Short mmCIF file of C-alpha atoms in Angstrom, two decimals:
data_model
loop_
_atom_site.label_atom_id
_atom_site.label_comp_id
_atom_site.label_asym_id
_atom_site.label_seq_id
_atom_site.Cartn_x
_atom_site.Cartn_y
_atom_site.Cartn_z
CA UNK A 1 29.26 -8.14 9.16
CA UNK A 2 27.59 -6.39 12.39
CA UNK A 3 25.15 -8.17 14.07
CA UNK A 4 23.01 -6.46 16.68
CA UNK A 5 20.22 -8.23 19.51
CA UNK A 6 18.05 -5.75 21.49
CA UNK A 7 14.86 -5.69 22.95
CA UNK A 8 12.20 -3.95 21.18
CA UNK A 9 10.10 -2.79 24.27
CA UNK A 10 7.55 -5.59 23.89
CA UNK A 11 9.70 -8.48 24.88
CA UNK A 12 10.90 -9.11 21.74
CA UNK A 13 14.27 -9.35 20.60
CA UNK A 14 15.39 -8.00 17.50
CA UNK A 15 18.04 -9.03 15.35
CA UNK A 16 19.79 -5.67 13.06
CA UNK A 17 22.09 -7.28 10.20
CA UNK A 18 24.84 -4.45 8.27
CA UNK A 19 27.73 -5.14 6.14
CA UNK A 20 29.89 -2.74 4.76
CA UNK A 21 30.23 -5.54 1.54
CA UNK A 22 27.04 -4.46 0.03
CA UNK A 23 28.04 -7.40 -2.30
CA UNK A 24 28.10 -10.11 0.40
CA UNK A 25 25.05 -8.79 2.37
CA UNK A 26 23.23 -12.37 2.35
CA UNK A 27 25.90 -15.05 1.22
CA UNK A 28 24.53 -17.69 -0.69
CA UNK A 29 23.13 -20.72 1.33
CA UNK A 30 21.76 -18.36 4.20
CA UNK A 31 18.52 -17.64 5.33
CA UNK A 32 17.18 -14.07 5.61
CA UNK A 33 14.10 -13.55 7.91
CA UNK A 34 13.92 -9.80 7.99
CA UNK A 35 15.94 -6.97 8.20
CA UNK A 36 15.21 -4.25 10.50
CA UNK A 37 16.55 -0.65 11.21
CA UNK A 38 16.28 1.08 14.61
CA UNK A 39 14.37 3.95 13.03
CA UNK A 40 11.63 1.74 11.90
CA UNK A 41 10.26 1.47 15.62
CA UNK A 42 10.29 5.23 16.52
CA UNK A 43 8.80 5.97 13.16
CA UNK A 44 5.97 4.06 11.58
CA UNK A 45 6.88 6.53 8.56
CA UNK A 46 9.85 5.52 8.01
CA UNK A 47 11.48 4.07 4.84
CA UNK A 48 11.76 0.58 4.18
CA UNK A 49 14.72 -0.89 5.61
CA UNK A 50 16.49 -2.07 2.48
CA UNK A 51 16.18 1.39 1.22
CA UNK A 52 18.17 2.38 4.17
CA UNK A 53 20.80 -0.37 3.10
CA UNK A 54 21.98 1.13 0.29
CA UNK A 55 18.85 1.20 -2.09
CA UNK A 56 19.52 -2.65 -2.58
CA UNK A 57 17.33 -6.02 -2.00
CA UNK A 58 17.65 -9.88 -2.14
CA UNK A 59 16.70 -11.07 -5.14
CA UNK A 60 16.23 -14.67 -4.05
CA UNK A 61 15.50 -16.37 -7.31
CA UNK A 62 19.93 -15.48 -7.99
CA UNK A 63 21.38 -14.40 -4.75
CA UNK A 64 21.99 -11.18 -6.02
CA UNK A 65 21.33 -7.21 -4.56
CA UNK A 66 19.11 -5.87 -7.28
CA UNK A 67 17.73 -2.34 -6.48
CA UNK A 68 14.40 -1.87 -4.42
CA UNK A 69 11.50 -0.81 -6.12
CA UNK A 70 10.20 2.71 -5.13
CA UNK A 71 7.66 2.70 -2.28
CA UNK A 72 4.34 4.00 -3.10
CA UNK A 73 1.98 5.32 -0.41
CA UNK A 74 -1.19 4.28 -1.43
CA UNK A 75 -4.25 6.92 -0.38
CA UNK A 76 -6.73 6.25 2.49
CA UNK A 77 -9.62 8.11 0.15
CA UNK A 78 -10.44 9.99 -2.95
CA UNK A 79 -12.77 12.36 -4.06
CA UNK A 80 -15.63 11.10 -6.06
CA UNK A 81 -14.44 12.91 -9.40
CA UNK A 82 -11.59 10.76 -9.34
CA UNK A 83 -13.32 7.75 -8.61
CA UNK A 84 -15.84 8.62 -11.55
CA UNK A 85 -12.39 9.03 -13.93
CA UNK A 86 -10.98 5.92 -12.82
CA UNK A 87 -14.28 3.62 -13.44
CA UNK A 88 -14.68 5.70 -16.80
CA UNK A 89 -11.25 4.62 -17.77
CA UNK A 90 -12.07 0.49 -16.64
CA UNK A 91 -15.63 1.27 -18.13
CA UNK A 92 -17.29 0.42 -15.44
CA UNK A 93 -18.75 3.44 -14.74
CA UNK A 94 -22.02 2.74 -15.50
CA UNK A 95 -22.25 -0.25 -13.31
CA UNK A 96 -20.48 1.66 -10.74
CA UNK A 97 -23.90 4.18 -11.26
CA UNK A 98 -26.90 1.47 -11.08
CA UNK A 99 -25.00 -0.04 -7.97
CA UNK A 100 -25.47 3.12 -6.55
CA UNK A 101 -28.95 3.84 -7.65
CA UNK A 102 -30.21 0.51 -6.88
CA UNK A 103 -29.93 1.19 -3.07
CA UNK A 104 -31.17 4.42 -1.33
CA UNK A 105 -28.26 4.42 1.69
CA UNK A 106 -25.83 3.62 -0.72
CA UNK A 107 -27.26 6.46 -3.06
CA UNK A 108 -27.59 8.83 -0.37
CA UNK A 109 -24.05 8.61 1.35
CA UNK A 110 -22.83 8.61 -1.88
CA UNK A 111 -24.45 11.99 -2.48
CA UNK A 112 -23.53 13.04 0.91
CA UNK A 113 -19.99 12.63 0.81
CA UNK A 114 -16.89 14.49 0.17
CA UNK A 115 -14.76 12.00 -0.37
CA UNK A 116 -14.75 7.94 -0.52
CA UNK A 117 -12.72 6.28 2.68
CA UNK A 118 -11.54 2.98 2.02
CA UNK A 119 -12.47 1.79 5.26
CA UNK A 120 -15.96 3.43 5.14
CA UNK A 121 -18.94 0.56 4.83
CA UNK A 122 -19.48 3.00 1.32
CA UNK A 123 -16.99 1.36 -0.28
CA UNK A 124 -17.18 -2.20 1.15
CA UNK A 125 -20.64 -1.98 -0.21
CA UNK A 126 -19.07 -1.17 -3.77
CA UNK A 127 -16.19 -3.39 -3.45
CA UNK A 128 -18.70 -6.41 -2.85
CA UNK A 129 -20.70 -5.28 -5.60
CA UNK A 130 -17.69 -5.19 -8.00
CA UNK A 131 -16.13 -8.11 -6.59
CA UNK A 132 -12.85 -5.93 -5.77
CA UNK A 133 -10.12 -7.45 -4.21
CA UNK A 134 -8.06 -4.71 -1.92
CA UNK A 135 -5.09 -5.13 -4.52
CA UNK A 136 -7.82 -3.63 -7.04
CA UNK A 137 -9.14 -1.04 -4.29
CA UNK A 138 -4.80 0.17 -3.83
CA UNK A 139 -4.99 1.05 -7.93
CA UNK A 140 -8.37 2.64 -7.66
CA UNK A 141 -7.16 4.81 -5.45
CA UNK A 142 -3.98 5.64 -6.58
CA UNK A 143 -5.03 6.54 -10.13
CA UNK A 144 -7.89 8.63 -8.33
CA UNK A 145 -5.08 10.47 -6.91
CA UNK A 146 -3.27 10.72 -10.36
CA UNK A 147 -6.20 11.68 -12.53
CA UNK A 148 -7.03 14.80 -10.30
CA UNK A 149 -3.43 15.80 -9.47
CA UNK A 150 -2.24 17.96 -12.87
#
């Protein structure tokens, strides 16, 4: 087992852990705070660490490496088309409609825009209305993505 301390810039030091035993990375009994690869610094696109490590995680619950789930980059916007498909699909399109209508800004920006940004007071407007929880606002979107991507 290699284990690495460096300063991260910021004053911080960081601790790397790598093993070539992929079967021994965390022996039982220890306790793993995080894992962290150089390239995650320089590049805040980087994969996820365990991914780098072989494709493997901690599964806690049995001290074993199980594989890592895929990452999935969930979308900033969508266009309204695949909003509308997604709320057609829950059913909820129709109160997604009179939530609109029943205010004029919400009605207009809706008609004004190109696409629907999470962060854009549009949607937190919406997302209070349909008591969404940001959890529900990652699916939206991602479906959105899915239903106009053939």
């Amino acid at each position: 087992m290699k284990l690495i301390l460096r300063d991260d810039g910021h004053g911080r030091m960081i601790v790397q852990v790598a093993t070539v035993d992929g079967s021994r990375l965390f022996p039982a009994g220890s306790l793993l705070l995080e894992v962290y690869d150089a390239i995650e610094f320089s590049d805040p696109n980087a994969l996820d660490p365990q991914i780098m490590f072989g494709g493997k995680m901690l599964d806690a619950t049995n001290n074993t490496l199980v594989d890592a789930p895929a990452l999935v980059a969930i979308p900033e916007s969508a266009t309204k088309l695949g909003l509308r498909r997604v709320f057609v699909e829950q059913g909820r399109w129709d109160e997604v409609r009179a939530i609109i209508a029943a205010d004029p800004v919400t009605q207009e920006e809706w008609d004004l825009a190109i696409e629907i940004k999470r962060n854009d007071p549009l949607t937190q407007r919406l997302m209070s209305a349909l008591k969404l929880l940001p959890a529900d606002v990652d699916a939206i979107l991602l479906r959105a993505k899915q239903l106009i991507e053939f």
